[in-house]
Coordinates of C-alpha atoms in Angstrom, one line a residue:
Chain A
X1 CA 0.0 0.0 0.0
X2 CA 1.5 3.3 -1.0
X3 CA 2.4 5.7 1.8
X4 CA 1.0 9.1 1.5
X5 CA 3.3 11.4 -0.4
X6 CA 5.6 8.7 -1.7
X7 CA 6.1 7.7 -5.3
X8 CA 5.7 4.0 -6.4
X9 CA 9.5 3.9 -6.8
X10 CA 10.0 5.0 -3.2
X11 CA 7.5 2.4 -2.1
X12 CA 9.3 -0.3 -3.9
X13 CA 12.6 0.8 -2.5
X14 CA 11.2 0.9 0.9
X15 CA 9.8 -2.6 0.4
X16 CA 13.2 -3.9 -0.7
X17 CA 14.8 -2.4 2.4
X18 CA 12.1 -3.7 4.6
X19 CA 12.3 -7.3 3.3
X20 CA 16.1 -7.1 3.5
X21 CA 15.7 -6.0 7.2
X22 CA 13.5 -9.0 7.8
X23 CA 16.0 -11.3 6.1
X24 CA 18.8 -9.8 8.2
X25 CA 16.7 -10.4 11.3
X26 CA 16.5 -14.1 10.4
X27 CA 20.2 -14.3 9.6
X28 CA 21.2 -12.6 12.8
X29 CA 18.7 -14.6 14.8
X30 CA 17.4 -11.4 16.1
X31 CA 13.8 -12.5 16.6
X32 CA 12.5 -9.8 14.2
X33 CA 13.6 -7.4 11.5
X34 CA 17.0 -5.8 11.8
X35 CA 17.5 -2.2 10.7
X36 CA 21.1 -1.2 10.7
X37 CA 21.9 2.0 12.6
X38 CA 21.4 5.0 10.4
X39 CA 18.7 3.5 8.2
X40 CA 15.3 4.6 9.2
X41 CA 12.7 2.4 7.6
X42 CA 9.1 3.3 8.3
X43 CA 7.4 1.1 10.9
X44 CA 8.2 -2.4 9.6
X45 CA 5.5 -4.3 11.3
X46 CA 2.8 -1.8 10.8
X47 CA 3.5 -1.9 7.0
X48 CA 3.1 -5.6 7.1
X49 CA -0.2 -5.6 8.9
X50 CA -1.6 -2.9 6.7
X51 CA -1.2 -4.8 3.5
X52 CA -0.2 -8.4 3.2
X53 CA 1.2 -7.8 -0.3
X54 CA 3.3 -4.8 0.7
X55 CA 6.4 -7.0 0.8
X56 CA 5.9 -8.5 -2.7
X57 CA 8.1 -6.0 -4.6
X58 CA 10.8 -6.6 -2.0
X59 CA 10.5 -10.3 -2.2
X60 CA 10.6 -10.1 -6.0
X61 CA 13.7 -7.9 -6.2
X62 CA 15.6 -9.7 -3.5
X63 CA 14.6 -13.2 -4.8
X64 CA 16.7 -15.9 -3.3
X65 CA 18.4 -13.3 -1.0
X66 CA 15.1 -12.9 0.9
X67 CA 15.1 -16.7 1.6
X68 CA 18.9 -17.2 1.9
X69 CA 19.0 -16.6 5.7
X70 CA 16.8 -19.7 6.3
X71 CA 19.0 -21.7 4.0
X72 CA 22.1 -20.5 5.7
X73 CA 20.8 -21.1 9.2
X74 CA 19.0 -24.3 8.4
X75 CA 15.7 -23.0 9.6
X76 CA 12.5 -23.7 7.6
X77 CA 11.0 -20.9 5.6
X78 CA 7.6 -20.0 7.1
X79 CA 5.1 -21.3 4.6
X80 CA 3.4 -17.9 4.2
X81 CA 6.7 -16.4 3.4
X82 CA 7.5 -19.0 0.8
X83 CA 4.1 -18.6 -0.7
X84 CA 4.4 -14.8 -0.8
X85 CA 7.8 -15.2 -2.6
X86 CA 6.1 -17.4 -5.2
X87 CA 3.2 -15.0 -5.5
X88 CA 5.6 -12.2 -6.1
X89 CA 6.6 -13.9 -9.3
X90 CA 3.0 -14.0 -10.4
X91 CA 2.5 -10.3 -9.7
X92 CA 5.8 -9.3 -11.2
X93 CA 6.6 -11.7 -14.1
X94 CA 10.1 -11.6 -15.5
X95 CA 9.2 -9.2 -18.3
X96 CA 7.9 -6.7 -15.7
X97 CA 11.1 -6.3 -13.8
X98 CA 12.6 -3.9 -16.1
X99 CA 15.2 -6.1 -17.9
X100 CA 16.6 -4.8 -21.1
X101 CA 17.6 -7.2 -23.9
X102 CA 21.1 -7.0 -22.6
X103 CA 20.3 -7.8 -19.1
X104 CA 17.3 -10.2 -19.5
X105 CA 19.7 -13.2 -19.2
X106 CA 20.8 -11.9 -15.8
X107 CA 17.2 -11.8 -14.6
X108 CA 16.7 -15.3 -15.9
X109 CA 19.6 -16.6 -13.9
X110 CA 18.4 -14.7 -10.7
X111 CA 15.0 -16.2 -11.1
X112 CA 16.5 -19.6 -11.5
X113 CA 18.3 -19.1 -8.2
X114 CA 15.0 -18.1 -6.5
X115 CA 13.1 -21.1 -8.0
X116 CA 15.8 -23.5 -6.8
X117 CA 15.7 -22.0 -3.4
X118 CA 11.9 -22.2 -3.3
X119 CA 12.1 -25.9 -4.4
X120 CA 13.9 -26.5 -1.1
X121 CA 10.7 -25.2 0.6
X122 CA 8.6 -27.6 -1.4
X123 CA 7.3 -24.9 -3.8
X124 CA 7.6 -25.4 -7.5
X125 CA 8.1 -22.2 -9.5
X126 CA 7.8 -22.2 -13.3
X127 CA 10.8 -20.1 -14.6
X128 CA 12.5 -20.1 -17.9
X129 CA 15.6 -22.3 -18.2
X130 CA 18.7 -20.0 -17.9
X131 CA 20.8 -21.3 -20.7
X132 CA 24.4 -22.2 -20.7
X133 CA 25.8 -19.1 -19.1
X134 CA 27.8 -18.2 -22.2
X135 CA 27.1 -14.5 -21.7
X136 CA 29.1 -14.4 -18.4
X137 CA 32.1 -16.0 -20.1
X138 CA 31.9 -13.4 -22.8
X139 CA 33.1 -10.3 -20.9
X140 CA 36.0 -8.2 -22.2
X141 CA 37.7 -6.9 -19.1
X142 CA 37.8 -7.8 -15.4
X143 CA 36.2 -4.4 -14.7
X144 CA 33.1 -5.2 -16.8
X145 CA 33.0 -8.8 -15.9
X146 CA 33.1 -8.3 -12.1
X147 CA 30.3 -5.8 -12.3
X148 CA 28.3 -8.3 -14.3
X149 CA 29.0 -10.9 -11.6
X150 CA 27.8 -8.4 -9.0
X151 CA 24.5 -8.4 -10.7
X152 CA 24.4 -12.1 -10.4
X153 CA 25.3 -12.2 -6.7
X154 CA 22.1 -13.7 -5.5
X155 CA 23.3 -17.0 -7.1
X156 CA 26.2 -17.0 -4.7
X157 CA 24.6 -19.3 -2.2
X158 CA 25.6 -22.8 -0.9
X159 CA 23.7 -25.5 -2.7
X160 CA 23.6 -23.6 -6.0
X161 CA 26.0 -24.5 -8.7
X162 CA 26.2 -24.1 -12.4
X163 CA 28.1 -22.4 -15.2
X164 CA 28.0 -19.0 -13.5
X165 CA 29.6 -20.6 -10.5
X166 CA 32.2 -22.3 -12.6
X167 CA 33.0 -18.9 -14.1
X168 CA 33.3 -17.5 -10.6
X169 CA 35.7 -20.3 -9.6
X170 CA 37.8 -19.6 -12.7
X171 CA 37.7 -15.9 -12.2
X172 CA 38.5 -15.5 -8.5
X173 CA 41.4 -13.1 -9.3
X174 CA 39.2 -10.9 -11.6
X175 CA 36.5 -10.9 -8.9
X176 CA 39.0 -9.8 -6.3
X177 CA 40.2 -7.0 -8.5
X178 CA 36.7 -6.0 -9.2
X179 CA 35.9 -6.0 -5.5
X180 CA 38.9 -3.8 -4.6
X181 CA 38.0 -1.5 -7.5
X182 CA 34.5 -1.1 -6.1
X183 CA 35.8 -0.5 -2.6
X184 CA 38.1 2.3 -3.8
X185 CA 35.3 3.8 -5.9
X186 CA 33.2 3.7 -2.7
X187 CA 30.6 1.7 -4.6
X188 CA 29.9 -0.4 -1.5
X189 CA 26.7 -1.9 -3.0
X190 CA 28.7 -3.5 -5.8
X191 CA 31.5 -4.3 -3.5
X192 CA 29.2 -6.2 -1.1
X193 CA 27.8 -8.2 -4.1
X194 CA 31.1 -9.2 -5.5
X195 CA 32.2 -10.1 -1.9
X196 CA 29.3 -12.6 -2.0
X197 CA 31.1 -14.4 -4.8
X198 CA 34.5 -14.2 -3.2
X199 CA 32.9 -15.8 -0.1
X200 CA 31.3 -18.5 -2.2
X201 CA 34.4 -19.5 -4.1
X202 CA 36.5 -19.4 -0.9
X203 CA 33.9 -21.7 0.8
X204 CA 34.3 -23.9 -2.3
X205 CA 38.0 -24.2 -1.6
X206 CA 39.4 -21.7 -4.1
X207 CA 42.3 -19.6 -2.8
X208 CA 41.4 -15.9 -2.8
X209 CA 43.9 -13.1 -2.3
X210 CA 41.8 -11.1 0.1
X211 CA 40.9 -11.3 3.8
X212 CA 37.2 -10.9 3.6
X213 CA 36.3 -10.3 7.2
X214 CA 37.8 -6.8 7.6
X215 CA 36.5 -5.8 4.2
X216 CA 32.9 -6.7 5.1
X217 CA 33.2 -4.9 8.4
X218 CA 34.6 -1.8 6.5
X219 CA 31.5 -1.8 4.2
X220 CA 29.3 -1.8 7.2
X221 CA 31.2 0.8 9.1
X222 CA 31.7 3.2 6.2
X223 CA 28.0 2.8 5.3
X224 CA 26.6 4.7 2.4
X225 CA 24.8 1.5 1.5
X226 CA 21.5 0.2 2.6
X227 CA 19.9 -2.6 4.6
X228 CA 20.2 -4.7 1.4
X229 CA 24.0 -4.0 1.3
X230 CA 24.3 -4.9 4.9
X231 CA 22.4 -8.1 4.2
X232 CA 24.9 -8.9 1.4
X233 CA 27.8 -8.5 3.8
X234 CA 26.2 -10.7 6.4
X235 CA 25.4 -13.4 3.9
X236 CA 28.9 -13.3 2.6
X237 CA 30.2 -13.6 6.2
X238 CA 28.0 -16.5 6.8
X239 CA 28.9 -18.3 3.6
X240 CA 32.6 -17.9 4.4
X241 CA 32.0 -19.2 7.9
X242 CA 30.7 -22.4 6.4
X243 CA 34.1 -23.2 5.2
X244 CA 35.2 -24.5 8.6
X245 CA 32.0 -26.2 9.5
Chain B
X1 CA 54.2 -6.4 -23.5
X2 CA 52.6 -5.7 -26.9
X3 CA 54.2 -3.5 -29.5
X4 CA 51.5 -0.9 -29.3
X5 CA 52.2 -0.3 -25.6
X6 CA 55.9 0.0 -26.3
X7 CA 55.3 2.5 -29.1
X8 CA 53.0 4.6 -26.9
X9 CA 55.4 4.5 -24.0
X10 CA 58.3 5.5 -26.2
X11 CA 56.3 8.4 -27.8
X12 CA 55.1 9.8 -24.5
X13 CA 58.5 9.7 -23.0
X14 CA 60.2 11.2 -26.0
X15 CA 57.7 14.1 -26.2
X16 CA 57.9 14.7 -22.5
X17 CA 61.7 14.9 -22.7
X18 CA 61.6 17.5 -25.5
X19 CA 59.1 19.6 -23.5
X20 CA 61.2 19.4 -20.4
X21 CA 64.3 20.4 -22.4
X22 CA 62.5 23.2 -24.2
X23 CA 61.4 24.7 -21.0
X24 CA 64.5 24.0 -18.9
X25 CA 65.2 27.7 -18.5
X26 CA 62.1 28.0 -16.4
X27 CA 63.7 25.7 -13.9
X28 CA 67.0 27.4 -13.1
X29 CA 68.2 28.0 -9.6
X30 CA 67.9 31.7 -8.7
X31 CA 71.4 33.2 -8.7
X32 CA 71.2 34.3 -5.1
X33 CA 70.4 30.7 -4.0
X34 CA 72.4 29.6 -1.0
X35 CA 72.4 26.3 0.7
X36 CA 69.9 27.3 3.3
X37 CA 67.1 28.3 1.0
X38 CA 63.6 27.5 2.2
X39 CA 62.0 26.9 -1.2
X40 CA 63.3 23.4 -1.5
X41 CA 60.7 22.4 -4.1
X42 CA 61.1 25.5 -6.2
X43 CA 64.0 24.6 -8.5
X44 CA 66.3 22.3 -6.5
X45 CA 64.0 19.2 -6.4
X46 CA 62.9 19.5 -10.0
X47 CA 66.5 19.7 -11.2
X48 CA 67.3 16.6 -9.2
X49 CA 64.2 14.9 -10.8
X50 CA 65.3 15.9 -14.3
X51 CA 68.7 14.4 -13.4
X52 CA 67.0 11.2 -12.3
X53 CA 65.0 10.8 -15.6
X54 CA 67.9 11.6 -17.9
X55 CA 70.3 9.4 -15.9
X56 CA 68.0 6.5 -16.5
X57 CA 67.8 7.3 -20.2
X58 CA 71.6 7.3 -20.3
X59 CA 71.8 4.1 -18.2
X60 CA 69.3 2.2 -20.4
X61 CA 70.2 3.7 -23.8
X62 CA 67.0 2.6 -25.4
X63 CA 66.2 6.0 -26.8
X64 CA 67.3 7.2 -30.2
X65 CA 70.5 9.2 -30.7
X66 CA 68.6 12.5 -30.8
X67 CA 66.9 11.9 -27.5
X68 CA 70.0 10.6 -25.9
X69 CA 71.8 13.8 -26.9
X70 CA 69.0 15.8 -25.3
X71 CA 69.2 13.7 -22.2
X72 CA 72.9 14.4 -21.9
X73 CA 72.4 18.1 -22.5
X74 CA 69.7 18.3 -19.8
X75 CA 71.7 16.4 -17.1
X76 CA 74.7 18.6 -17.9
X77 CA 72.5 21.6 -17.5
X78 CA 71.3 20.4 -14.1
X79 CA 74.9 19.6 -13.1
X80 CA 75.9 23.1 -14.1
X81 CA 73.1 24.6 -12.0
X82 CA 74.6 22.7 -9.1
X83 CA 78.0 24.2 -9.9
X84 CA 79.4 20.8 -10.9
X85 CA 78.4 19.3 -7.5
X86 CA 79.7 22.1 -5.3
X87 CA 76.3 23.2 -4.4
X88 CA 75.3 19.7 -3.2
X89 CA 78.6 19.3 -1.4
X90 CA 78.2 22.6 0.4
X91 CA 74.6 21.8 1.3
X92 CA 75.7 18.5 2.8
X93 CA 78.5 20.1 4.7
X94 CA 76.2 22.6 6.2
X95 CA 73.6 20.0 7.1
X96 CA 75.3 16.6 7.7
X97 CA 72.0 14.9 8.7
X98 CA 69.8 15.8 5.7
X99 CA 69.6 13.2 2.9
X100 CA 68.7 15.1 -0.2
X101 CA 72.2 16.1 -1.2
X102 CA 73.2 12.4 -1.4
X103 CA 69.9 11.4 -3.1
X104 CA 70.3 14.1 -5.7
X105 CA 74.0 13.5 -6.2
X106 CA 73.4 9.8 -6.9
X107 CA 71.4 10.6 -10.1
X108 CA 74.4 12.4 -11.5
X109 CA 76.8 9.6 -10.6
X110 CA 74.7 7.3 -12.8
X111 CA 75.7 9.5 -15.7
X112 CA 79.3 9.5 -14.6
X113 CA 79.3 13.0 -13.1
X114 CA 81.2 12.9 -9.8
X115 CA 82.5 15.3 -7.2
X116 CA 85.5 14.1 -5.4
X117 CA 85.0 15.9 -2.1
X118 CA 81.4 14.8 -2.1
X119 CA 82.5 11.2 -2.4
X120 CA 84.8 11.5 0.5
X121 CA 82.2 13.3 2.6
X122 CA 79.7 10.6 1.9
X123 CA 82.1 7.8 2.9
X124 CA 82.7 9.6 6.2
X125 CA 79.1 10.2 6.9
X126 CA 78.2 6.6 6.1
X127 CA 80.3 5.5 9.1
X128 CA 78.4 7.7 11.6
X129 CA 75.8 6.1 13.8
X130 CA 74.1 9.4 13.9
X131 CA 73.6 9.2 10.2
X132 CA 72.3 5.7 10.5
X133 CA 69.8 6.9 13.0
X134 CA 68.3 9.7 10.9
X135 CA 64.5 9.7 11.4
X136 CA 62.8 9.0 8.1
X137 CA 59.6 7.4 6.7
X138 CA 60.2 3.8 5.7
X139 CA 60.1 4.4 2.0
X140 CA 62.5 7.3 2.4
X141 CA 65.0 5.0 4.2
X142 CA 65.0 3.0 1.0
X143 CA 65.6 6.1 -1.0
X144 CA 68.8 6.7 1.0
X145 CA 69.8 3.1 0.7
X146 CA 69.4 3.2 -3.1
X147 CA 71.2 6.5 -3.4
X148 CA 74.1 5.1 -1.4
X149 CA 74.2 2.0 -3.6
X150 CA 74.1 4.0 -6.8
X151 CA 76.7 6.5 -5.6
X152 CA 79.0 3.7 -4.6
X153 CA 79.0 4.6 -0.9
X154 CA 80.3 1.6 1.0
X155 CA 77.5 1.4 3.5
X156 CA 75.5 -1.9 3.8
X157 CA 71.8 -2.0 4.3
X158 CA 69.4 -4.7 5.4
X159 CA 67.2 -4.4 2.3
X160 CA 64.7 -7.1 3.3
X161 CA 64.1 -5.3 6.6
X162 CA 63.8 -1.9 5.0
X163 CA 61.3 -3.1 2.5
X164 CA 59.3 -5.0 5.1
X165 CA 58.9 -1.8 7.2
X166 CA 57.1 0.1 4.4
X167 CA 53.4 0.2 3.8
X168 CA 53.9 -2.0 0.7
X169 CA 56.0 -4.4 2.7
X170 CA 53.0 -5.2 4.9
X171 CA 51.1 -6.2 1.8
X172 CA 48.1 -4.4 3.4
X173 CA 44.4 -4.3 2.4
X174 CA 44.6 -3.0 -1.2
X175 CA 41.2 -1.3 -0.8
X176 CA 42.5 1.1 1.8
X177 CA 45.1 3.2 -0.1
X178 CA 45.1 6.9 -0.7
X179 CA 46.9 9.2 -3.1
X180 CA 49.9 9.9 -0.9
X181 CA 50.3 6.3 0.2
X182 CA 50.2 5.3 -3.5
X183 CA 53.2 7.5 -4.1
X184 CA 55.0 6.0 -1.1
X185 CA 54.2 2.6 -2.5
X186 CA 55.6 3.4 -6.0
X187 CA 58.8 4.7 -4.4
X188 CA 59.3 1.6 -2.4
X189 CA 59.4 -0.4 -5.6
X190 CA 61.6 2.2 -7.4
X191 CA 64.3 2.2 -4.7
X192 CA 64.3 -1.6 -4.1
X193 CA 64.7 -2.3 -7.8
X194 CA 66.8 0.9 -8.5
X195 CA 64.2 2.1 -10.9
X196 CA 63.6 -1.1 -12.7
X197 CA 67.2 -2.2 -13.1
X198 CA 66.6 -5.1 -10.8
X199 CA 63.1 -6.5 -10.7
X200 CA 64.5 -9.7 -9.2
X201 CA 65.3 -7.8 -6.0
X202 CA 61.6 -7.2 -5.2
X203 CA 60.6 -9.5 -2.4
X204 CA 58.4 -12.3 -3.6
X205 CA 55.4 -11.4 -1.4
X206 CA 55.5 -7.8 -2.7
X207 CA 55.8 -9.0 -6.3
X208 CA 52.8 -11.3 -5.9
X209 CA 50.8 -8.6 -4.2
X210 CA 51.5 -6.1 -7.0
X211 CA 50.8 -8.6 -9.7
X212 CA 47.2 -8.8 -8.5
X213 CA 46.5 -5.2 -7.3
X214 CA 48.5 -2.9 -9.5
X215 CA 46.0 -3.0 -12.4
X216 CA 43.2 -2.0 -10.0
X217 CA 45.1 1.1 -8.8
X218 CA 45.9 2.1 -12.4
X219 CA 42.3 1.8 -13.3
X220 CA 40.9 3.9 -10.4
X221 CA 43.4 6.7 -10.7
X222 CA 43.1 6.8 -14.5
X223 CA 39.4 7.1 -14.0
X224 CA 39.9 10.3 -12.0
X225 CA 42.6 11.6 -14.4
X226 CA 45.5 11.5 -11.9
X227 CA 48.0 11.3 -14.8
X228 CA 51.1 11.9 -12.7
X229 CA 50.2 9.0 -10.4
X230 CA 49.1 6.8 -13.3
X231 CA 52.5 7.3 -14.8
X232 CA 54.2 6.3 -11.6
X233 CA 52.1 3.2 -11.4
X234 CA 53.0 2.2 -15.0
X235 CA 56.6 2.7 -14.0
X236 CA 56.1 0.3 -11.2
X237 CA 54.6 -2.2 -13.7
X238 CA 57.9 -2.0 -15.6
X239 CA 59.7 -2.8 -12.3
X240 CA 58.0 -6.2 -12.0
X241 CA 59.6 -9.3 -13.3
X242 CA 56.4 -9.8 -15.5
X243 CA 54.5 -6.6 -16.2
X244 CA 50.8 -7.0 -15.6
X245 CA 49.1 -3.8 -16.8
X246 CA 47.2 -3.6 -20.1
X247 CA 47.4 -0.8 -22.6
X248 CA 44.6 1.3 -21.2
X249 CA 46.7 3.3 -18.7
X250 CA 49.2 4.2 -21.4
X251 CA 46.4 5.1 -23.8
X252 CA 45.0 7.5 -21.2
X253 CA 48.3 9.2 -20.9
X254 CA 48.7 9.4 -24.6
X255 CA 45.3 11.0 -25.0
X256 CA 46.1 13.5 -22.2
X257 CA 49.5 14.6 -23.6
X258 CA 49.5 18.0 -25.4
X259 CA 51.0 18.5 -28.9
X260 CA 54.0 20.3 -27.4
X261 CA 54.7 17.3 -25.1
X262 CA 53.3 18.7 -21.9
X263 CA 51.6 15.9 -20.0
X264 CA 49.2 17.4 -17.4
X265 CA 49.4 16.1 -13.9
X266 CA 45.6 15.9 -13.6
X267 CA 42.4 17.2 -15.2
X268 CA 42.7 20.7 -13.9
X269 CA 43.1 23.5 -16.5
X270 CA 46.7 24.2 -17.5
X271 CA 48.0 27.6 -16.6
X272 CA 48.4 30.0 -19.6
X273 CA 51.7 31.2 -18.2
X274 CA 54.4 28.8 -19.5
X275 CA 56.6 29.3 -16.5
X276 CA 53.7 28.3 -14.2
X277 CA 52.8 25.5 -16.5
X278 CA 56.4 24.2 -16.3
X279 CA 56.3 24.3 -12.5
X280 CA 53.0 22.6 -12.3
X281 CA 53.7 19.8 -14.7
X282 CA 57.5 19.2 -14.8
X283 CA 57.2 16.3 -12.4
X284 CA 54.7 14.6 -14.7
X285 CA 57.2 15.0 -17.5
X286 CA 59.9 13.3 -15.4
X287 CA 57.4 10.5 -14.6
X288 CA 56.6 10.0 -18.2
X289 CA 60.3 9.8 -19.2
X290 CA 61.1 7.4 -16.3
X291 CA 58.0 5.2 -17.1
X292 CA 58.7 5.2 -20.8
X293 CA 62.4 4.5 -20.4
X294 CA 62.1 1.6 -18.1
X295 CA 59.2 0.1 -19.9
X296 CA 61.2 -0.1 -23.1
X297 CA 64.3 -1.2 -21.3
X298 CA 62.6 -4.1 -19.5
X299 CA 61.0 -5.2 -22.7
X300 CA 64.2 -5.1 -24.6
X301 CA 66.2 -6.5 -21.8
X302 CA 69.0 -3.9 -21.9
X303 CA 69.6 -3.3 -18.2
X304 CA 73.0 -4.6 -17.4
X305 CA 73.8 -2.7 -14.2
X306 CA 75.3 -5.1 -11.6
X307 CA 74.2 -5.1 -8.0
X308 CA 76.9 -4.0 -5.6
X309 CA 77.7 -6.7 -3.1

């Protein structure tokens, strides 16, 4: 439900932040949504009670990231949550999420990740097959390629594997360069997303030339990001932590 | 390194050399200059830097005969400004614990220009524990060590320890570096390798670290048009056993260089006054000559300078 005086875009942005906060709450075992200091999100619970569909844009945009905390913590996704995530696909089909011809394949892969995650919750989601991932191998420079991988960061979850993941394993050095480049450009959103891949390949046993823990902390301390960015850093941290468990 | 990069490096360096030479008269020491002058960066430091760049050209001899003649002319000019070394000698006598006379003198010795009293003075000072204890930033300690090595002063240094003490020696988080620290980093590499003469002297951990991160730093400082620093970073690339940077950095410099050879230090407007323009951008010319020279030399494998024991 739109808030008075806000545009649909602002509502969607708020929904993404709100759902990210909820996911963060699950990941941090906080017993509720977590809003990082400095990020004022309007009354989380009130928004939920006002309109049961208020979270759908957030669930659609975050995709597998909204459910990832349950996967990472081994806790079941509440059935109403899983159903809402599936319903978000019906309300916002792939051609409604603003993909251009150049980026449609990225959306397809992200939807694949969400569908695979929902399958774990016993929900089948009909999404297009993502293809062979040739586009991701087709990048010219490490700069461009790492940004492309950032757009695919919601695939960087334990239990998911495929050609994009194979490219990440092969490209650990390019990812690392892209991550440091994003940090130095103070593009913390991109940095956090690339860090997800670094965490994934490290957990997979690939040697990476970076110590991720201080970097993730730096992203959180220097802020400038969003709840969603903080969620990315926490997921990355959790994924890296799996390495020793 | 591909042929296009080498051609670009050569062209940029050659044009920068000619611009530096054409404008050398803007960089003379004022006639009233005495050893205690305060304006250390006014003409003194630039003359030393011109001596550095030209001494490397004369060391490597990868330039054409015309450029080599200009390099010789320019270093002779700088040596003349320093009264054939007397100025440096007097400055060191007046201030035994400052290091810039030796550092400046070392560039001239590369080109065979020596001052007998200065040599004796340096041998004496090198024996003093007070001189060993001079308080300097870690990368500046390496500058002194390399100057001593190049000038042939018989003082021994623990190079591994000196390198390990620097920012770069810690192989720190590459995502926390600023402009000034980047310059310190480049100079650590320059001094350890004696400006690309000895890539093999770079400690393995530093070499591996730079192999991964140097291209990132070139990228981000090229994006914000810090041409002077980009030039230094490309010079660092030429100091690695295997250069890692692609052609983009060089292409950015080539696109920024003016027709007359002036390479701007950054994206700020260039002063209309040629003297001010010289003062603002002479360092970048030096950087371009150094980077171009050692890039070509590494590629052609010409460096034959032996490492003193």
